[in-house]
Structure formats: structure tokens, C-alpha cells
mmCIF file of C-alpha atoms in Angstrom:
data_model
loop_
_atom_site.group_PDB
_atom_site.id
_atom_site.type_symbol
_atom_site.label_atom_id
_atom_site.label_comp_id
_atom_site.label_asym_id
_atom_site.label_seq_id
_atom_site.Cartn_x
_atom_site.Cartn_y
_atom_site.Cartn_z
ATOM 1 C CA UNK A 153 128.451 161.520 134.952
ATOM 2 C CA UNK A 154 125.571 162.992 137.078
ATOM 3 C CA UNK A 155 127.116 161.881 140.473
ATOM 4 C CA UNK A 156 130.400 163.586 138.797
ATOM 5 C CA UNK A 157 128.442 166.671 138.187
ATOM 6 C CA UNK A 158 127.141 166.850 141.599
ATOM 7 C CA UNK A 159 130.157 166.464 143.231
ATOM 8 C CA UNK A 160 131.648 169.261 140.762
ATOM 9 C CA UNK A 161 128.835 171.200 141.930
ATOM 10 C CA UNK A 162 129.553 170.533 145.840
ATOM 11 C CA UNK A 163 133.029 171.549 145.116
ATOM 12 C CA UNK A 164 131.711 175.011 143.775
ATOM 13 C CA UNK A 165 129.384 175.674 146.867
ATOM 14 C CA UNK A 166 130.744 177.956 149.000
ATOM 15 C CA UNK A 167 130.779 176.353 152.514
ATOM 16 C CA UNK A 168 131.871 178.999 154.659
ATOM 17 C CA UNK A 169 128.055 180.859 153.511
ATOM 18 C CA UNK A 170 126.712 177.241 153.875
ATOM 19 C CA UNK A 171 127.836 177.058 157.486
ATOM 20 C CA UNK A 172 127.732 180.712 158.803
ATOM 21 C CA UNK A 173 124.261 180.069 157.871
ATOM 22 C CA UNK A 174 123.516 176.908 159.853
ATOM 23 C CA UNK A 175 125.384 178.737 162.792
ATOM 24 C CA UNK A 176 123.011 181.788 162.602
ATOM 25 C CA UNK A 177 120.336 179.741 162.754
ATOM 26 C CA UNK A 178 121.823 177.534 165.539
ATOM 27 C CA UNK A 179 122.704 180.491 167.590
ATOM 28 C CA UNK A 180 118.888 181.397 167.127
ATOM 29 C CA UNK A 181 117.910 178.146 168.945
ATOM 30 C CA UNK A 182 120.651 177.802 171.736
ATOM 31 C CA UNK A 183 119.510 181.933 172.203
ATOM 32 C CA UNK A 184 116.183 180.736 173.073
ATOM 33 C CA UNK A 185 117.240 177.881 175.280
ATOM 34 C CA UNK A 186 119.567 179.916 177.283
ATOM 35 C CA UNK A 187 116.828 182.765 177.635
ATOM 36 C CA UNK A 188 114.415 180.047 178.498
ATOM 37 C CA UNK A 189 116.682 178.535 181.192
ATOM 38 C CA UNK A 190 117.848 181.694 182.464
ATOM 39 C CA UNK A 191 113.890 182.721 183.361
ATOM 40 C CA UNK A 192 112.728 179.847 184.876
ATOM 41 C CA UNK A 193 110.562 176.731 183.567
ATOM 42 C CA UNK A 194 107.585 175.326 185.146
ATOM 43 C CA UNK A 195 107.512 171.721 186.378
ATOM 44 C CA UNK A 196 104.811 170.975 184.314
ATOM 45 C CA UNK A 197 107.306 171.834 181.118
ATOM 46 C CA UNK A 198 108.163 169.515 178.444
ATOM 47 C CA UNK A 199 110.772 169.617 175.508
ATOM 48 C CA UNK A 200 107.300 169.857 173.341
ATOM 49 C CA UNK A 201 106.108 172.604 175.153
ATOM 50 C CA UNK A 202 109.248 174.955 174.880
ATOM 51 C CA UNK A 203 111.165 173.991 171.758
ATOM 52 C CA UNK A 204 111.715 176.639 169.516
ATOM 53 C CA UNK A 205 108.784 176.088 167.384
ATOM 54 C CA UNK A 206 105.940 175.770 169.717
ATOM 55 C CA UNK A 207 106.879 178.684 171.906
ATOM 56 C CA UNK A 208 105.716 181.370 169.404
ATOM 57 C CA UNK A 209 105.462 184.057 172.235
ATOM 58 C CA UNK A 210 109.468 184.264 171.933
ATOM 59 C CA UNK A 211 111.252 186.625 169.848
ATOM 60 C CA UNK A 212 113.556 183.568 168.756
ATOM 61 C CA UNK A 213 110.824 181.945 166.974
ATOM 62 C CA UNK A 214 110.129 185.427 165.170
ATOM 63 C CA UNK A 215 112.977 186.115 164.248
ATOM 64 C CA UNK A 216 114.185 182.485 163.174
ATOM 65 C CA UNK A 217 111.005 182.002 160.820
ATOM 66 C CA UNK A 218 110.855 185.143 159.402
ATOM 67 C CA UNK A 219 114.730 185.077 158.487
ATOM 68 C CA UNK A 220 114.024 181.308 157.319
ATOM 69 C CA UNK A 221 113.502 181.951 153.262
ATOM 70 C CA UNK A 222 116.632 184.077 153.004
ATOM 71 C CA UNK A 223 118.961 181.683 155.837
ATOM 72 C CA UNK A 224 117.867 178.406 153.186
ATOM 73 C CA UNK A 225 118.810 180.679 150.085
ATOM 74 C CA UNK A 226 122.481 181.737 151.337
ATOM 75 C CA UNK A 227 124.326 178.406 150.565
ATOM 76 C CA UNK A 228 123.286 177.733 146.923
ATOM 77 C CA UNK A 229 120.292 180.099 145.820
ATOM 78 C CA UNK A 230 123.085 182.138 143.881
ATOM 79 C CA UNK A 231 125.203 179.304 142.936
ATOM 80 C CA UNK A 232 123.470 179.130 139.391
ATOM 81 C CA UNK A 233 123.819 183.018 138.313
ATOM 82 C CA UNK A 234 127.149 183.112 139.627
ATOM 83 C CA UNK A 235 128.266 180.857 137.203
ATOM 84 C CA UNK A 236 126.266 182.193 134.282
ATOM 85 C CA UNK A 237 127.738 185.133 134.845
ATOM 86 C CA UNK A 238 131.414 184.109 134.888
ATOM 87 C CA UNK A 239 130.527 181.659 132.257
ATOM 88 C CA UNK A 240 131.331 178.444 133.702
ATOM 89 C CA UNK A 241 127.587 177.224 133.258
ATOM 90 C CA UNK A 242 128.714 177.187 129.603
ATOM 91 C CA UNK A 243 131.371 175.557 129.864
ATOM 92 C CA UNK A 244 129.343 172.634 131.819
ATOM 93 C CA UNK A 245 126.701 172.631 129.350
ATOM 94 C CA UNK A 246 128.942 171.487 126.451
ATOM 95 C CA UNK A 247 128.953 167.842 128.436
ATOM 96 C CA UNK A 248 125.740 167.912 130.340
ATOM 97 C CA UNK A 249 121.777 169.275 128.576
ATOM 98 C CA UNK A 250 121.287 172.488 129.806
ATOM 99 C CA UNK A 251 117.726 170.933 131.185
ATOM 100 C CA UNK A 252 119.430 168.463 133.638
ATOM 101 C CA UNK A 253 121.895 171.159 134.154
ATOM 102 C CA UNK A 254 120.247 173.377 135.984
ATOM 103 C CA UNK A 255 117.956 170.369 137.991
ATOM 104 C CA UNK A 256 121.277 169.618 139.332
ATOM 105 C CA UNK A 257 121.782 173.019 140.262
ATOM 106 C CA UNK A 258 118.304 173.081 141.254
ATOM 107 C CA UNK A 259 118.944 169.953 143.879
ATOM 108 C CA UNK A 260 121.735 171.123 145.482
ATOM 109 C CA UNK A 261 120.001 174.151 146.001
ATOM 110 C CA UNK A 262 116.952 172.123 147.636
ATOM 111 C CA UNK A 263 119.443 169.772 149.433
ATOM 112 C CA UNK A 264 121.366 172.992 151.040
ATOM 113 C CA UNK A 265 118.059 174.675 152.257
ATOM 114 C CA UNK A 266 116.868 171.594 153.360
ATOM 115 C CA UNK A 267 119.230 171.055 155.880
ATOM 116 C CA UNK A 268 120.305 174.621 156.950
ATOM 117 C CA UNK A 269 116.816 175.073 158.235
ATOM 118 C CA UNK A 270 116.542 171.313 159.297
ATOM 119 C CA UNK A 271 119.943 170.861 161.422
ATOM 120 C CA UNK A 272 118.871 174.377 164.191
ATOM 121 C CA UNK A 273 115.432 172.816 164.941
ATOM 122 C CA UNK A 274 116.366 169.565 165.461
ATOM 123 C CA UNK A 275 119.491 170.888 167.835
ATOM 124 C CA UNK A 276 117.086 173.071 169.524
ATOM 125 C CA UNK A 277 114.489 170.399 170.063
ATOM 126 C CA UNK A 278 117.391 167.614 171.222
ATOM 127 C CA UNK A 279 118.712 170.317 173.285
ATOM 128 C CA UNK A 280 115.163 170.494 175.049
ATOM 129 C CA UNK A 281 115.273 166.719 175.482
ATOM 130 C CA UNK A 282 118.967 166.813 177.430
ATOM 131 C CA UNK A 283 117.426 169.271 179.908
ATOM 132 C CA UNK A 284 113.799 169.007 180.211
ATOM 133 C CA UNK A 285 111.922 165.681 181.053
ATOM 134 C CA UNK A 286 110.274 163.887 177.940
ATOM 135 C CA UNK A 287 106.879 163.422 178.960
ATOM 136 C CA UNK A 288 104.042 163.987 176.706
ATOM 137 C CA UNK A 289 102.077 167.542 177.079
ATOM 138 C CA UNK A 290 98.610 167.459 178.706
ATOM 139 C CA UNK A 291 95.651 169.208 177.487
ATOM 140 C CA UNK A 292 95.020 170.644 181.241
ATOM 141 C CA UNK A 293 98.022 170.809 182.905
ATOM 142 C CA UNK A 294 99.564 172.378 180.016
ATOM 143 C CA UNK A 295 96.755 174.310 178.579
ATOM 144 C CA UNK A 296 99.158 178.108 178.783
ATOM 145 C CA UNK A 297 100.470 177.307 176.036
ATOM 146 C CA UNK A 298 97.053 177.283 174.011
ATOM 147 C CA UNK A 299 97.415 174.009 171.420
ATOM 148 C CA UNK A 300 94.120 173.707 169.993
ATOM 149 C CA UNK A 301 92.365 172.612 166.894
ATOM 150 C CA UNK A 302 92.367 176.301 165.358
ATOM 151 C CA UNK A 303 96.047 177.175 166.115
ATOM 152 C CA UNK A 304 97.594 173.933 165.585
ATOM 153 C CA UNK A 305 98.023 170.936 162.864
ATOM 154 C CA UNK A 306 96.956 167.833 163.686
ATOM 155 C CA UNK A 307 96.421 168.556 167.413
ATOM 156 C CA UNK A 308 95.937 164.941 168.456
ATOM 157 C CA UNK A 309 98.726 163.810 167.327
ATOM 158 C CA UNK A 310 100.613 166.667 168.980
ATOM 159 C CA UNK A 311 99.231 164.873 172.585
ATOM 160 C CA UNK A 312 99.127 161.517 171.466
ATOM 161 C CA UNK A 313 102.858 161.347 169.701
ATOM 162 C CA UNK A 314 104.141 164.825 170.465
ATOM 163 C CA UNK A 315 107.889 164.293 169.132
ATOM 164 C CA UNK A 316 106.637 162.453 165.914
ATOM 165 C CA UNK A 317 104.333 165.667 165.732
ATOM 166 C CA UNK A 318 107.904 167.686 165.725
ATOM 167 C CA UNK A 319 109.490 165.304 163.580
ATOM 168 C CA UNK A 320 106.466 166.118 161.073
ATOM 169 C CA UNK A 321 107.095 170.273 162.102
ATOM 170 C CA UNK A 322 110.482 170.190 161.405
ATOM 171 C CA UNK A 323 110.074 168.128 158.061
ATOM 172 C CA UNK A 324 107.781 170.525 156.868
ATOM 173 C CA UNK A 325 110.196 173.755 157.523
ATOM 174 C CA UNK A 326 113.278 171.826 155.790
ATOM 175 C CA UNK A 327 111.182 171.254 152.853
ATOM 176 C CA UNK A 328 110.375 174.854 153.035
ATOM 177 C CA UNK A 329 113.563 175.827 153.063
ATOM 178 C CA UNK A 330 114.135 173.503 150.254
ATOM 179 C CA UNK A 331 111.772 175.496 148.009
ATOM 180 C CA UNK A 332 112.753 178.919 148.978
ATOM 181 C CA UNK A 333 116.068 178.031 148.182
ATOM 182 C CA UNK A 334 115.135 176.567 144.554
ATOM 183 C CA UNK A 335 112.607 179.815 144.152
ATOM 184 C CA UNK A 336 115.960 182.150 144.907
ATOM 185 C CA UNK A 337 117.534 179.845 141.904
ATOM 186 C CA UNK A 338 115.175 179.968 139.233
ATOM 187 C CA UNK A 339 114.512 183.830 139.990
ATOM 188 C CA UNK A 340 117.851 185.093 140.031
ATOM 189 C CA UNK A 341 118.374 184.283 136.030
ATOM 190 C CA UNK A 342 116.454 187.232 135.844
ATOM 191 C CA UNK A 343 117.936 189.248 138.314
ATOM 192 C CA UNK A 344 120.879 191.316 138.248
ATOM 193 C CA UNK A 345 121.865 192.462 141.279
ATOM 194 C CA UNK A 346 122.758 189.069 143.248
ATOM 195 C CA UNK A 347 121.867 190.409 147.031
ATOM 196 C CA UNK A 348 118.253 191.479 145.092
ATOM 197 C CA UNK A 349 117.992 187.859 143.919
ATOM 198 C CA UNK A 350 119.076 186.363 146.816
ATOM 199 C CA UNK A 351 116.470 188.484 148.702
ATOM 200 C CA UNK A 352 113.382 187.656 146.860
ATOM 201 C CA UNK A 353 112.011 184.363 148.730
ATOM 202 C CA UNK A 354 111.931 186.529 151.845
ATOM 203 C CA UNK A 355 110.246 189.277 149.186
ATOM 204 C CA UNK A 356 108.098 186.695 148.938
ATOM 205 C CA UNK A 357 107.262 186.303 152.854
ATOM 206 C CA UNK A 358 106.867 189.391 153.564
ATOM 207 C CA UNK A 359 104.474 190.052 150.897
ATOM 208 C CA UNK A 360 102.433 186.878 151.710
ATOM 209 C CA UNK A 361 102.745 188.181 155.618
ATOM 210 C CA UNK A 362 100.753 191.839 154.824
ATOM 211 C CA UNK A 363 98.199 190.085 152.613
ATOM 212 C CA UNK A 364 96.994 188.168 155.479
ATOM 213 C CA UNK A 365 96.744 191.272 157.330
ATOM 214 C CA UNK A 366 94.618 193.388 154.265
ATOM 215 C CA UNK A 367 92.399 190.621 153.202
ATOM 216 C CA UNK A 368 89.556 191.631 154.061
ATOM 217 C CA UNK A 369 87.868 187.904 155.211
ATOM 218 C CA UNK A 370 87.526 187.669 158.841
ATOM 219 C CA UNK A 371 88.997 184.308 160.252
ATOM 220 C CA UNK A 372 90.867 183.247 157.071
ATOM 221 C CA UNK A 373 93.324 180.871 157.950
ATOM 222 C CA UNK A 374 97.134 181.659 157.467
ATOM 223 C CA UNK A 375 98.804 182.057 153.950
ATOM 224 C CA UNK A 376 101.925 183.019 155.364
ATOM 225 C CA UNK A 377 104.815 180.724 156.186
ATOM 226 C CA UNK A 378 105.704 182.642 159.487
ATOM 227 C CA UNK A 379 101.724 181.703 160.629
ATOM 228 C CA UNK A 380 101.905 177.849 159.372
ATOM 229 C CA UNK A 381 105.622 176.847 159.649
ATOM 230 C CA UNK A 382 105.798 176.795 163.067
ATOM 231 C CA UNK A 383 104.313 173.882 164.955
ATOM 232 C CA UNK A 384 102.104 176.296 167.177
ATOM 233 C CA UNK A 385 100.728 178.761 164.186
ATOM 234 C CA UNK A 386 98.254 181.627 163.409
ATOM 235 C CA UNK A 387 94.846 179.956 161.862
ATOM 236 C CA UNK A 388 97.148 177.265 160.059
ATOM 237 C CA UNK A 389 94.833 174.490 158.144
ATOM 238 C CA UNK A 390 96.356 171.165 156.378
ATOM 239 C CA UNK A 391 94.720 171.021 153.310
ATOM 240 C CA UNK A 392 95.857 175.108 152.893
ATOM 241 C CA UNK A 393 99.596 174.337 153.517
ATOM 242 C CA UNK A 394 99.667 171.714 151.362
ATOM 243 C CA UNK A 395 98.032 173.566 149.085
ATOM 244 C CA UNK A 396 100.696 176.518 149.489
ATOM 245 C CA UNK A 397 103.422 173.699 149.564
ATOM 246 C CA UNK A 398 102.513 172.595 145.725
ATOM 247 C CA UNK A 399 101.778 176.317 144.409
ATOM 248 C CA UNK A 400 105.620 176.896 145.634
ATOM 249 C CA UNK A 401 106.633 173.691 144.131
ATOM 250 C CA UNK A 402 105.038 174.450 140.770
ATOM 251 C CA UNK A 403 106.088 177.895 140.264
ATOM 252 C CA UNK A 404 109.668 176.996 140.964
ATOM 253 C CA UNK A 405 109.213 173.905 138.276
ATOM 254 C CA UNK A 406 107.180 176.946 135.768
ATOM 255 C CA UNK A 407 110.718 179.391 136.516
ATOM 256 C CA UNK A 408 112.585 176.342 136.094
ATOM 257 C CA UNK A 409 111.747 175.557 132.642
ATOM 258 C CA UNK A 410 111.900 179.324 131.734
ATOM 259 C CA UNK A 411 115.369 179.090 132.938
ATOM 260 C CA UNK A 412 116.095 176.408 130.744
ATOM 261 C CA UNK A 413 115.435 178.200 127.777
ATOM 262 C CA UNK A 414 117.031 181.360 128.943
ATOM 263 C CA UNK A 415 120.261 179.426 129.494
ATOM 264 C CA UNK A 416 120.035 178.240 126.122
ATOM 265 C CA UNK A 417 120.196 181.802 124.336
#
């Protein structure tokens, strides 16, 4: 029944959303390749030192973080309130509890962010390995770039293992994109408007973005997912994205059992 469900579910998604968002984010990446190409690279270059998310000084990276929440949240993040509004949902709910209902809805939501942010990085970053060689950055030689223990995760493992340290980077992001999708979800049973629901994890980014800028604590490390989502970041520390990583998780899982019992009335 629950496989039936999802598949019912994957039927209802609309993919033309699902893939014009993928391709946004794709033609984001092969942008900043072509740019990249088209101005010269140094010998000294490796796929790890110009992939899309360690070469924060271009405007690709920008933009393609910053429009991250709401790119994950286009496939499915308005899947749920689409059909509680035209009353489908109700009709579902007379077979399935409303509780595992709306997880379902709540997975394919996850699944669909996951890989709309996931598929662009890793094209980018195999793109990088078709044209540049894949040798592992040096500390010296490639020291422009500016990798160190302040400004980047797990730096030694970024020198030591630099495309497991991607591997890890672009895990992270999916999984981002993931939650931002779930967080449009679970918000927009409260929301009317559907481009105003769909809109709030990036709300959410841009409000986390100007508190690091008003806080008034000098050197506080990143809160915002445009500093710490990218493998070269603003002041990013482990234990603090983690930390970010489960508050995200736990609101959507509060919302989500609000939205249980809103669905029931």
C-alpha cells in the first residue's frame, strides 16, 4: 500500500517544475564552467580548486546557493496544499492515516530537493574532472584560493582526499535541499497564497543571512546556509552546521505534527 501511495504520489508531481528546476540549476554550473574556461585557468588548477562550490569569488556560486532553498522547494514543496485545497488529500486519507499521509508527502518532498540540488553539483564537479587534471590541491602552490582551517570544513581532508571532501560538500547541500523542501511542506498548510509558501525557506535564508550581519559578536562563525553550504565558506564550524542541520530537521518534524492535526479538522 505505501509503495502504491508513493507511486500515486510520483504520478501527481509535476515533472516539468521538477526538471526546469534541475536545468536552472545545471545551467548555473555549466555558466560557471564556460566563464571559467573562457578566462583562462592556471596550470596549477584542479577540478577541486574551481568547481562550483569552492570558487566562492564567482557570481555562479552566489547566485546558485542563495537560489538553493527555493530551486529544492519547486518540485514538491506545494504538492501537499495543492491537494488539500482541491481536496484530493481527503480523498487519500480515507485509505491511508492522515499521520503517514503526509510523511509520504513529506519524503517525496525530501527525495525531490535532494536531488535537484544534488544532480548540478555533481555535473559541475564531473564536468571539472573531463577538463581539468585530477590532482590533489597543494597548500602552497594553490594557496589563492585561501582553504584554511577558519574558512573551510575539515581542511585536511580537503588536501588529503579532496573529491571525498566534495562528495561530503555536495551531500551536505542535497540534504539541505532536502529540508528546505520539507520546511516549504509543512509551512504552506498555513499559508494561503502558494508562491508565499513556496517562498518561505528562502524567507528563511535571507533572514538567517542579515542576522549574521547585525549580531553584534565579532568573529561568530556562519549561521547562514549561503556561508556554510559551500565547500569554501564564511567562518563555517562542524559542530555549528550540524547543529543548524538538526534545528531544521526538528522544526520541520514540530510543523509536521501540527500539520497532522490540521489535516485532521
Amino acid at each position: 500500500m505505501r509503495e502504491d501511495r508513493m507511486s500515486l504520489l510520483w504520478s501527481r508531481l509535476n515533472k516539468r517544475w521538477f526538471v526546469a528546476a534541475i536545468a536552472v540549476g545545471m545551467a548555473v554550473g555549466l555558466g560557471q564552467i564556460i566563464v571559467n574556461c573562457y578566462t583562462g585557468m592556471a596550470n596549477i588548477d584542479s577540478p577541486y580548486t574551481r568547481w562550483l562550490s569552492i570558487n566562492t569569488d564567482s557570481s555562479a556560486t552566489t547566485i546558485f546557493f542563495i537560489l538553493l532553498p527555493f530551486l529544492a522547494s519547486i518540485p514538491a514543496g506545494n504538492m501537499l496544499k495543492e491537494d488539500l485545497d482541491s481536496g484530493l488529500f481527503n480523498k487519500f486519507k480515507l485509505q491511508v492515516p492522515v499521520a503517514r499521509l503526509i510523511m509520504q508527502y513529506a519524503a517525496m518532498a525530501f527525495m525531490t530537493g535532494f536531488v535537484t540540488i544534488m544532480i548540478p553539483l555533481l555535473l559541475n564537479l564531473l564536468g571539472y574532472l573531463l577538463i581539468l587534471p585530477n590532482f590533489k590541491p597543494d597548500n602552497l602552490l594553490n594557496i589563492n584560493i585561501g582553504v584554511f582551517n577558519f574558512n573551510t570544513m575539515l581542511v585536511s581532508l580537503y588536501y588529503s582526499h579532496p573529491f571525498v571532501h566534495a562528495c561530503l560538500n555536495i551531500l551536505l547541500a542535497s540534504v539541505w535541499g532536502g529540508l528546505f523542501s520539507v520546511f516549504v511542506l509543512v509551512n504552506s498548510v498555513w499559508i494561503r497564497n502558494r508562491f508565499a509558501s513556496l517562498s518561505t525557506a528562502l524567507v528563511l535564508e535571507l533572514i538567517l543571512m542579515e542576522l549574521d550581519t547585525v549580531l553584534p559578536i565579532d568573529d561568530m562563525p556562519s549561521i547562514s546556509p549561503t556561508d556554510f553550504l559551500p565547500e569554501l565558506g564564511d567562518r563555517p564550524l562542524l559542530w555549528l552546521t550540524a547543529l543548524m542541520t538538526i534545528a531544521l530537521a526538528a522544526y520541520c518534524m514540530g510543523m509536521y505534527k501540527l500539520a497532522c492535526r490540521r489535516a485532521v479538522l
